XYZ file of C-alpha atoms in Angstrom:
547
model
C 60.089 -66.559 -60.820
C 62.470 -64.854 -58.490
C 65.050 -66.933 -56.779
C 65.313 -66.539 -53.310
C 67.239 -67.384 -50.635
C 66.096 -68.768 -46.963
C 68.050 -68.661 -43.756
C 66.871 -69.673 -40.110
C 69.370 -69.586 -37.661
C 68.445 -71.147 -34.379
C 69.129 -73.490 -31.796
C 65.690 -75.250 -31.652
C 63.174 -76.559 -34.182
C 59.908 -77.252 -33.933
C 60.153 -80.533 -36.442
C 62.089 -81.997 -33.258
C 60.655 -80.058 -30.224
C 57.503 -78.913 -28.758
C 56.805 -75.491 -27.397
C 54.556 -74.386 -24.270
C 52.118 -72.135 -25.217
C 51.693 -68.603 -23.546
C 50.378 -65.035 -23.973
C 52.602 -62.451 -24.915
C 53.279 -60.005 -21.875
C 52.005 -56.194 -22.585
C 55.458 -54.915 -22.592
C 56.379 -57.778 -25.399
C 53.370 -56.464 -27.786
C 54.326 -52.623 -27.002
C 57.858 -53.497 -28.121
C 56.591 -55.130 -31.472
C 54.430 -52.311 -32.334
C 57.651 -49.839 -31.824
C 59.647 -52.450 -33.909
C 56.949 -52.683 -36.902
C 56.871 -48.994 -36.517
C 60.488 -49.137 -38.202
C 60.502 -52.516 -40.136
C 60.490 -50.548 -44.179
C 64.145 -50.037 -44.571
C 64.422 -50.424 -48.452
C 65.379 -52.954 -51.051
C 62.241 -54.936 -49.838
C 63.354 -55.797 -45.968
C 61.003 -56.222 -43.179
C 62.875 -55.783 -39.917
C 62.962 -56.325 -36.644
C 66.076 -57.765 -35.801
C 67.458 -57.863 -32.438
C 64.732 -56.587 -30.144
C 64.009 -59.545 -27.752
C 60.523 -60.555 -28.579
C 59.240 -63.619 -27.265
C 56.523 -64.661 -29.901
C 55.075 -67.905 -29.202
C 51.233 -68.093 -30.456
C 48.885 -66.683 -33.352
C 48.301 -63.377 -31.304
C 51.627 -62.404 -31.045
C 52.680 -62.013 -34.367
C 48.781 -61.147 -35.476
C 50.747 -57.661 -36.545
C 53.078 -58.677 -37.966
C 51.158 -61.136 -40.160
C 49.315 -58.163 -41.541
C 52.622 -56.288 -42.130
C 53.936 -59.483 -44.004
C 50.711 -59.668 -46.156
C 50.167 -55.936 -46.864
C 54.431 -55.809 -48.177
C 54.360 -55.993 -51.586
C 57.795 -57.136 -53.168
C 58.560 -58.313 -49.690
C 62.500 -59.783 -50.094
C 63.792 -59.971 -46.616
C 62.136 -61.191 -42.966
C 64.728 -60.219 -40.578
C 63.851 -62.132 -37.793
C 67.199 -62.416 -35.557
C 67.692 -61.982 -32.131
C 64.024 -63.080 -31.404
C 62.166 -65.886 -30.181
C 59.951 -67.288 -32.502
C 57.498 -70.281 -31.323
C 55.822 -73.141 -33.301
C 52.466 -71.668 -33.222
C 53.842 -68.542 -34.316
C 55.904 -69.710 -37.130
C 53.051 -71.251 -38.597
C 51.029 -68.368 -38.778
C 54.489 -66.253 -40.061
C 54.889 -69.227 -42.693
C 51.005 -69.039 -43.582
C 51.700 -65.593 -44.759
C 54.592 -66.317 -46.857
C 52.776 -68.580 -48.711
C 51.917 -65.409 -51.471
C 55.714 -64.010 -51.027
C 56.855 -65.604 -53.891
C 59.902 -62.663 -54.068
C 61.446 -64.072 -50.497
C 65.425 -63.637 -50.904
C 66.274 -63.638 -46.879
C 64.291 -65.103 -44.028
C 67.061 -64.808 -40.803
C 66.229 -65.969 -37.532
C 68.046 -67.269 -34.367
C 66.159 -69.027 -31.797
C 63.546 -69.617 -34.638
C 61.522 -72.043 -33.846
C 61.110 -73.586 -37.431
C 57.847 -75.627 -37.921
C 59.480 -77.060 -41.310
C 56.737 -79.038 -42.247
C 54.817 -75.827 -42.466
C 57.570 -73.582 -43.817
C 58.264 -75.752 -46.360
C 54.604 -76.162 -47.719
C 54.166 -72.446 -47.454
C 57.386 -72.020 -50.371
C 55.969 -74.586 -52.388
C 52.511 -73.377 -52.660
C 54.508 -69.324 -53.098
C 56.480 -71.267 -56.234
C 60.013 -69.911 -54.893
C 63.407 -70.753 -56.650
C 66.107 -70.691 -53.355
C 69.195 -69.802 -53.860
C 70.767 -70.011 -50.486
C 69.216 -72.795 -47.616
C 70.765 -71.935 -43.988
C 69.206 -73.997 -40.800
C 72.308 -73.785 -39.578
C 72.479 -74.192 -35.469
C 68.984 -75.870 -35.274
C 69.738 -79.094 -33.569
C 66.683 -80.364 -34.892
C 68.145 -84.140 -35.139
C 67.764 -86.837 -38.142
C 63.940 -85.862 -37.494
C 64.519 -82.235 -37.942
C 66.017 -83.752 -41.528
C 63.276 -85.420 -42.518
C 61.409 -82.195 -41.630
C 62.931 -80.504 -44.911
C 63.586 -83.773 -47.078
C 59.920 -83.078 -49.351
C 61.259 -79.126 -49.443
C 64.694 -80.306 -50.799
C 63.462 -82.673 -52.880
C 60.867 -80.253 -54.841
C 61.081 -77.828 -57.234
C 61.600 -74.608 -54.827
C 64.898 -76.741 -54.352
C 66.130 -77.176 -57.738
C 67.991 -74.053 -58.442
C 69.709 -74.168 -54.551
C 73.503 -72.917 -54.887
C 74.053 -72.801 -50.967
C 73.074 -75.303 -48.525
C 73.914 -74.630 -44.697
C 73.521 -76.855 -42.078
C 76.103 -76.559 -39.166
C 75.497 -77.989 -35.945
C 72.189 -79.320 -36.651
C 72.838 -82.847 -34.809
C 71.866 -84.642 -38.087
C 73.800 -87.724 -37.272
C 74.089 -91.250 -39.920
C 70.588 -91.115 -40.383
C 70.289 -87.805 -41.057
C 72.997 -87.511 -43.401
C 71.308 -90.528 -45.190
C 68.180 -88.764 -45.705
C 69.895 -85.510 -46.820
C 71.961 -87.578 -49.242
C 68.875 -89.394 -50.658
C 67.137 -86.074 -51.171
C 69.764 -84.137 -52.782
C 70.407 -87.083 -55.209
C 66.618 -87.134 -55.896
C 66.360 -82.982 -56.390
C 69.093 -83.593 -58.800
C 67.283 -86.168 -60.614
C 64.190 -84.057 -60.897
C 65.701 -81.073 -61.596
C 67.606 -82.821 -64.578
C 65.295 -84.264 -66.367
C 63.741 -80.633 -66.615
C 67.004 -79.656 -68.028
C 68.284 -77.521 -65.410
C 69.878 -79.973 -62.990
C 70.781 -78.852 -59.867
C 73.919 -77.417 -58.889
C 74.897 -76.773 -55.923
C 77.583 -74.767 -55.308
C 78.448 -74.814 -51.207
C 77.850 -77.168 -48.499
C 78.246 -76.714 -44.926
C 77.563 -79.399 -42.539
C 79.734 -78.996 -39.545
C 79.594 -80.743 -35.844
C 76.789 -83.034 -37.048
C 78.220 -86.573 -36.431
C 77.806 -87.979 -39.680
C 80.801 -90.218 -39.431
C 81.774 -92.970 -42.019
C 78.461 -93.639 -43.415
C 76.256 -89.937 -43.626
C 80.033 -89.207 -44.925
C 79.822 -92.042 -47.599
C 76.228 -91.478 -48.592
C 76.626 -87.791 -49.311
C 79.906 -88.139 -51.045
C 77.560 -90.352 -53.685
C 75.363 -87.114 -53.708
C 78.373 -84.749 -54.550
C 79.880 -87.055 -57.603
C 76.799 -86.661 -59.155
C 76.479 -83.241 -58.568
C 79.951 -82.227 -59.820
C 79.519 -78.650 -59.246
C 80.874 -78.279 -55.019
C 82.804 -74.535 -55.065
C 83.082 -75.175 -51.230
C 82.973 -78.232 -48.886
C 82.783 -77.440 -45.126
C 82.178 -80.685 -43.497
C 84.556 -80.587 -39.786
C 84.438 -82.553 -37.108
C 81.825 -85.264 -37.723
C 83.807 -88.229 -36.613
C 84.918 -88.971 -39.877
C 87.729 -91.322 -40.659
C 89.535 -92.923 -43.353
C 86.858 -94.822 -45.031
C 84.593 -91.963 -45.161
C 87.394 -89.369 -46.297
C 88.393 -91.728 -49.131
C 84.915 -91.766 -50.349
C 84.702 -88.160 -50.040
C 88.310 -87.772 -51.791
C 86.454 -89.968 -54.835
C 83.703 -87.412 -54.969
C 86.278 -84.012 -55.112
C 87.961 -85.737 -58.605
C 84.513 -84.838 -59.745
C 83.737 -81.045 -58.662
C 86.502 -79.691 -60.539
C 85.616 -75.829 -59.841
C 86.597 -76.812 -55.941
C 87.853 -74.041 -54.165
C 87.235 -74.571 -50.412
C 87.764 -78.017 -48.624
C 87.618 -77.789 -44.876
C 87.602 -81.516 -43.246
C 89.227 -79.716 -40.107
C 88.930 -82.484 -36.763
C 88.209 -86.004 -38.652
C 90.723 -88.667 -38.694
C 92.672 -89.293 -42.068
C 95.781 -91.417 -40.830
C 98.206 -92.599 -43.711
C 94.739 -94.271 -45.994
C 92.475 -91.147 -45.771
C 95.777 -88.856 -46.475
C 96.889 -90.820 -49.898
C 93.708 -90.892 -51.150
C 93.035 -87.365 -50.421
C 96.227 -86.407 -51.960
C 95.599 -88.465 -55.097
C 92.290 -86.759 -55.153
C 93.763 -83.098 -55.259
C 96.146 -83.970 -58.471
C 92.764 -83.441 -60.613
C 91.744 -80.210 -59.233
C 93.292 -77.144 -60.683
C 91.425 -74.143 -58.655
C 92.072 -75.180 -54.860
C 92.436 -72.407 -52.821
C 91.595 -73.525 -49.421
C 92.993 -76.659 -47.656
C 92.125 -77.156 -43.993
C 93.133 -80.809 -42.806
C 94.028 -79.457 -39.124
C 93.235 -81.671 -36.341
C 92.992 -84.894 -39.272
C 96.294 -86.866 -38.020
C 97.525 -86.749 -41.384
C 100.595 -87.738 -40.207
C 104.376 -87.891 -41.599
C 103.183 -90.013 -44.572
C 100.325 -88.142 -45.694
C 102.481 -84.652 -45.401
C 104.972 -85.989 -47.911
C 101.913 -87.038 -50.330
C 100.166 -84.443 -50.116
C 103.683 -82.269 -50.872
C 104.385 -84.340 -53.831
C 101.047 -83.047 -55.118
C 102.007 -79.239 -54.353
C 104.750 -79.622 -56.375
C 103.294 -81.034 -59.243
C 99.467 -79.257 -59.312
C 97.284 -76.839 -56.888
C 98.729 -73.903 -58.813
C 95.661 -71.814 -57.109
C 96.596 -72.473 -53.461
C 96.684 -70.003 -51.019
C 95.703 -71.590 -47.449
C 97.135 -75.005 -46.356
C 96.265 -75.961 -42.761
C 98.151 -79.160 -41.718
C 97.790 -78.181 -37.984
C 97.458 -80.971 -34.855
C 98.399 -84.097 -37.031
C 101.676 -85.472 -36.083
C 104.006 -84.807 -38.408
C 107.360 -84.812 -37.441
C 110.437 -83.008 -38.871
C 111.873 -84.543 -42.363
C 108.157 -84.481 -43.470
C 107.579 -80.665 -42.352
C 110.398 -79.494 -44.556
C 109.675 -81.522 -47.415
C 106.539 -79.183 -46.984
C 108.117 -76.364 -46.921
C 110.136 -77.016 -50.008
C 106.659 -78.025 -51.718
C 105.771 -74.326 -51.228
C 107.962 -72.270 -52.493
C 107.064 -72.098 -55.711
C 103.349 -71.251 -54.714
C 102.952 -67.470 -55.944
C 99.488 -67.321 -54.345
C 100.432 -69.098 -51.185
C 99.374 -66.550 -48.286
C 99.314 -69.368 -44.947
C 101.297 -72.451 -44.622
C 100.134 -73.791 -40.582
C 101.878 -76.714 -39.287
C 101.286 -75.786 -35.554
C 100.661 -78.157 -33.038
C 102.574 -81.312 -34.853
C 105.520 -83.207 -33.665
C 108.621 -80.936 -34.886
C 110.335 -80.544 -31.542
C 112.648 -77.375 -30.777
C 115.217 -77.994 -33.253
C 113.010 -78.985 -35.942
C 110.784 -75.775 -35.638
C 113.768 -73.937 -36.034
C 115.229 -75.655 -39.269
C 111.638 -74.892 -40.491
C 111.818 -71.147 -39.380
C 115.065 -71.196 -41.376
C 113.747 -72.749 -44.469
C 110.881 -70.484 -45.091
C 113.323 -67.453 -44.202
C 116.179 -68.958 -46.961
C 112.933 -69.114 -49.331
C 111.571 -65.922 -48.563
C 108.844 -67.175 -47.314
C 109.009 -66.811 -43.648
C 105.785 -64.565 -43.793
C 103.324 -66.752 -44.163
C 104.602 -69.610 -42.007
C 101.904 -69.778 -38.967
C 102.618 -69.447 -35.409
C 104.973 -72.979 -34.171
C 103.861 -72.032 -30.670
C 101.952 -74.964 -29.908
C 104.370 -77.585 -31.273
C 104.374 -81.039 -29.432
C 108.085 -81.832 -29.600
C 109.402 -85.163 -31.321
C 107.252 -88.051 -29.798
C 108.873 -90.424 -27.364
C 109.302 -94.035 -28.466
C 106.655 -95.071 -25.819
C 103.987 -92.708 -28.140
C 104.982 -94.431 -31.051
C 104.340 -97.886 -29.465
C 100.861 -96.741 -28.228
C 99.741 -95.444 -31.915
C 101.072 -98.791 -33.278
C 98.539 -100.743 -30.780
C 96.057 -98.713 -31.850
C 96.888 -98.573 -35.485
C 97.296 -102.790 -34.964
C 93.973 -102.427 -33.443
C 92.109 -100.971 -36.275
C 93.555 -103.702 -38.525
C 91.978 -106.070 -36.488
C 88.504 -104.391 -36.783
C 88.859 -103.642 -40.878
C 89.741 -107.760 -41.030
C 86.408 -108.519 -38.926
C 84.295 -106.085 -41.622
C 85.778 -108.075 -44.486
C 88.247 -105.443 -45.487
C 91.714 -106.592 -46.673
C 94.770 -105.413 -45.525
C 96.446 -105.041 -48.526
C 99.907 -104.427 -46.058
C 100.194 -108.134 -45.750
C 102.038 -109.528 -48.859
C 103.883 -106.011 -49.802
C 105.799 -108.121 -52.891
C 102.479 -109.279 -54.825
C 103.459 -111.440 -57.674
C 101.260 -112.516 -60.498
C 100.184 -115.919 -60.684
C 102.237 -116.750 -64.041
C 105.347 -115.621 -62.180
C 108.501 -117.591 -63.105
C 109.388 -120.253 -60.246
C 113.322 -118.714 -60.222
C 111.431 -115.146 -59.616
C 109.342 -116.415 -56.631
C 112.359 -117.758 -55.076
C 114.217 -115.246 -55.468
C 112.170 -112.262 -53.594
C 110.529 -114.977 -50.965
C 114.352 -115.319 -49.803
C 116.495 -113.120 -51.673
C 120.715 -114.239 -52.118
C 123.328 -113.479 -54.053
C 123.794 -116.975 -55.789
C 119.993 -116.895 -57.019
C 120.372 -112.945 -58.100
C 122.970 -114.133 -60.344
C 120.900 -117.576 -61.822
C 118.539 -115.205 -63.077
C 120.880 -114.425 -65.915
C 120.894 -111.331 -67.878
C 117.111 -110.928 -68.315
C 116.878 -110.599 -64.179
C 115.864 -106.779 -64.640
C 113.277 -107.582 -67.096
C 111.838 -110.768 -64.957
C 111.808 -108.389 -61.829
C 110.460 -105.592 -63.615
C 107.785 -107.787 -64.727
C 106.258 -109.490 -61.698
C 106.937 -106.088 -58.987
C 103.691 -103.730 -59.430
C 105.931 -100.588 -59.556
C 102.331 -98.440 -59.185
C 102.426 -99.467 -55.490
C 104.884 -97.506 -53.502
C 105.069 -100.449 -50.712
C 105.464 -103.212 -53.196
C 108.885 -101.210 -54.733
C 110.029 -100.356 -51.671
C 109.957 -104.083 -50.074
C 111.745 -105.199 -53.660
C 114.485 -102.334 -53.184
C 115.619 -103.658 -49.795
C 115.485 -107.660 -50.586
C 117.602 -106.607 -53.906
C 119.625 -103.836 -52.064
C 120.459 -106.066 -49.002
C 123.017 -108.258 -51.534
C 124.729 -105.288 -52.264
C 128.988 -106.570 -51.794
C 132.137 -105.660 -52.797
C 132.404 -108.853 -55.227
C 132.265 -107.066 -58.538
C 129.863 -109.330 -60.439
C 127.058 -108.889 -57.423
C 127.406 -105.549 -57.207
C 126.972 -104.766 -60.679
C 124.123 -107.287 -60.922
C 121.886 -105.204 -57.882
C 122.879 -102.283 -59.156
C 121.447 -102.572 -62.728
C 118.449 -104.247 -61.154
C 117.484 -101.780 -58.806
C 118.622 -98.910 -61.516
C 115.748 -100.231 -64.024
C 113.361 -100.905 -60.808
C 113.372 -97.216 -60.027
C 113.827 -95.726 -63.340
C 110.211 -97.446 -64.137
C 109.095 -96.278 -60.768
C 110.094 -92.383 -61.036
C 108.798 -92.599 -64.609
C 105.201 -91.950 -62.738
C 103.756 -88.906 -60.662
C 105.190 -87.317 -57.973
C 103.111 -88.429 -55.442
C 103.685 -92.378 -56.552
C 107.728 -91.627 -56.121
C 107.213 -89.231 -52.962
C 105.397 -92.333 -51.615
C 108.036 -94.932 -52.290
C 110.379 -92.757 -50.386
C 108.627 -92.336 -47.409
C 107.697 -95.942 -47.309
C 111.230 -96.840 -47.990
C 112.017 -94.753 -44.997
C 109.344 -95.909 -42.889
C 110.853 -99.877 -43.126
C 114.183 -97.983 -42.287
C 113.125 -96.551 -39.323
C 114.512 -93.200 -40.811
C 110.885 -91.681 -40.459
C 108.115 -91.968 -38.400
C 105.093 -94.148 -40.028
C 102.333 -95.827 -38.728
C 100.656 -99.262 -38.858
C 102.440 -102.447 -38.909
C 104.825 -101.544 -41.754
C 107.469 -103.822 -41.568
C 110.984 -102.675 -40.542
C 114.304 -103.894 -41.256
C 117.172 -104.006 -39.962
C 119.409 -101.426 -41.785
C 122.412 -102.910 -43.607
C 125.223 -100.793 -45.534
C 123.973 -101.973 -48.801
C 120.976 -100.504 -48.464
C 122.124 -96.809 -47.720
C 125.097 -97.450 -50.295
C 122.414 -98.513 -53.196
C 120.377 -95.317 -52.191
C 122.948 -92.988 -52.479
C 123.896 -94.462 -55.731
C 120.614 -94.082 -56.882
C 120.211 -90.453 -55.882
C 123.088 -89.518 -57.867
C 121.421 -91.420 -61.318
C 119.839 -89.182 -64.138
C 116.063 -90.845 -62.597
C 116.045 -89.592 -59.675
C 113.988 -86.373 -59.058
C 116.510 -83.551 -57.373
C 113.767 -82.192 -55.758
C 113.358 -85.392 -53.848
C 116.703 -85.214 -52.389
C 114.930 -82.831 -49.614
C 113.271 -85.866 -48.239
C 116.671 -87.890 -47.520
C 118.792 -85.169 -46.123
C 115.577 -84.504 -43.838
């Protein structure tokens, strides 16, 4: 059977709405007779796009009907720049039912009975290839409309799926999600399970849960070339989930989340995500308030993978300064890179123009967007509101049951030696030194040096002893030296993330949350620029401290 694909454009749908019926005006029938009168122009098209008929009932499209049935080999129904009714596109869908070589229905301001529409493919056994309803705002019951034609066979060799702007909603993602995973099922256990290869689902509100529930859908899948999901009120809960699902599609080329709101949570775990895909080419996080944070972890992944990337759009999400040219530096070595935008963040004068200069001493001024819209370093009253708010949605993730796992940044094990507990719970010179000669080994031990907080709260306790008496300097300096040689032993985006942590509870950079701060003593800038100068730590990290 012949695949085939089916796209309706429109911005109403008869699975949601209801439409008056009336007789087609004289002029309106004259004007489809002149338009039939040209529809045959090859490779199987019917045509009468753009000629401003108003067909709303069973004797307006009588005509056309006929043409429809008496096409043999019929491929493409142009029906755009119309206006189709529901009476009408049952009787249009009634003669589809025998068309079972469909490749192109197009239509804006379709009026899409899918109840009807769908029926009519199943009983013509089509194979879609391509599904666009895009700009239908036919609701969660608009969804429900198509669930039976996604979930059947006509459905199980779909490659594109479009639905932008369809006001879907939770509910309607939901039922999309259920039906996809259930098309999948089907189509699997006839051997040819369904892959679908792009999904568009744009200004459709699915927030944290539609978000959720189709991220399930696409880690079974495993076969997403292209992800276009922007501005659906989306935020870190839902982006994680969706950042689980990528690790699975590894042919990923196209991930547009443009306008939902990572913050620090979504950003790591969309960056940790991206380390398993090889064949990125498209990143567009703009308007996602990735932040400082998430700009340095999602560097330390440029550096170390995304060998395909050509587009990275970091636009509108508040990073400041030391974290844009860590970018920058992340780039360079990107052959295919062709668009690097940070416009619209938190750079300030000076700070666009040590980026300007960056990309120009890299050659790479050319494909540095436009800084034109840059916000200009945030005042310390912004920085107070965004920890309110950032205090605020602690609060809320406690009342849901979710931990904060912020709270206890040093998290010992439960057979940790008494002398150890003391020692970080109040840190001093004298108990440094009762530890003995096995204190690296004891510290090593009990400090998770996976989590980028939990090393950076032990470097500062440790660091903070730092003297000129010979025997406690030595002593924190051989500590912290096997602390971070363990530590920089992992990725780049676990040591990029120490850093920027350890900066963050310096007050050196810009963070958000209730990340604890410290008051800055010379030991701990003295032990840092010790450890910069050891064999461990990463030269190409030294970007992040001069920032």
């Amino acid at each position: 059977m012949e695949m085939c694909t089916l796209r309706a454009n429109s911005s109403h749908c008869s699975c949601f709405h209801t439409t008056r019926q009336t007789t087609m005006a004289s002029d309106d029938i004259a004007l489809l007779a002149e338009a039939l009168s040209k529809t045959h122009v090859g490779y199987g098209e019917l045509s009468y796009k753009g000629q401003g008929l108003k067909l709303d009932n069973t004797e307006s499209v009588k005509e056309l009907v006929r043409e429809i049935e008496e096409y043999q080999g019929l491929r493409a129904l142009r029906l755009e720049g119309n206006t189709v009714g529901v009476e009408a596109a049952q009787a249009i869908a009634k003669a589809l039912e025998c068309k079972d070589q469909l490749q192109v229905l197009g239509g804006e301001r379709l009026e899409i009975n899918c109840l009807s529409l769908g029926s009519a493919l199943m009983t013509a056994g089509a194979r879609l290839r391509e599904l666009d309803l895009s700009d239908n705002a036919f609701g969660p019951d608009g969804v429900k409309g198509i669930e039976t034609l996604l979930k059947s066979s006509v459905c199980h060799s779909l490659q594109e799926l479009r639905l932008n702007n369809c006001g879907m909603g939770i509910g309607g993602g939901k039922i999309l999600a259920a039906a996809l995973t259930e098309c999948h099922e089907q189509s699997s256990v006839l051997g040819a399970p369904l892959k679908l290869k792009v999904f568009q689902a744009g200004r459709n509100r699915l927030e944290n849960e539609g978000a959720t529930a189709l991220a399930l859908a696409f880690q079974l899948m495993g076969s997403l070339e292209e992800v276009h999901m922007p501005q659906n009120g989306i935020n870190h809960a839902g982006v994680t989930a969706l950042a689980t699902a990528m690790q699975h599609n590894p042919h990923l080329r196209i991930l547009n989340l443009n306008d939902n709101t990572f913050t620090k949570r979504g950003a790591l775990a969309m960056a940790q995500a991206l380390r398993h895909l090889r064949t990125v080419q498209v990143i567009n996080f703009g308007d996602c308030l990735v932040r400082s944070e998430g700009a340095i972890a999602l560097s330390a992944v440029l550096r170390e993978g995304l060998p395909t990337l050509k587009e990275l759009n970091l636009s509108f999400g508040e990073i400041t300064e030391a974290a844009a040219l860590v970018l920058a530096q992340a780039v360079q070595d990107k052959p295919h890179m062709e668009k690097l935008d940070l416009n619209g963040n938190c750079l300030g004068e000076e700070g666009c123009e040590a980026l300007k200069e960056t990309m120009d001493n890299m050659d790479r001024a050319d494909i540095l967007a436009s800084l034109s819209d840059d916000e200009g370093e945030p005042d310390e009253e912004e920085e107070e509101e965004e920890e309110v708010e950032d205090e605020d949605n602690g609060k809320e993730m406690k009342e849901n049951g979710v931990k904060d796992e912020k709270e206890s940044p040093v998290k010992l094990e439960p057979t940790c030696h008494p002398e150890i507990l003391s020692f970080l719970s109040s840190p001093t010179a004298e108990t440094l030194l009762k530890l003995g000669d096995n204190r690296t080994g004891l510290i090593q031990q009990h400090v998770d040096v996976s989590d980028p907080d939990k090393v950076a709260d032990a470097f500062l306790r440790i660091s903070s002893l730092y003297s000129d008496d010979h025997e406690v300097k030595k002593a924190v300096l051989e500590t912290i030296d096997i602390l971070l040689k363990k530590a920089f032993s992992g990725s780049s985006l676990q040591t990029y993330s120490f850093l920027s942590t350890l900066l963050v509870m310096l007050g050196l950079l810009k963070g958000e949350g209730k990340a604890k701060k410290v008051q800055v003593l010379p030991g701990h800038l003295l032990v840092l620029e010790h450890a910069v100068q050891q064999d461990y730590f990463p030269q190409d990290h030294a970007t992040l401290l001069s920032g």
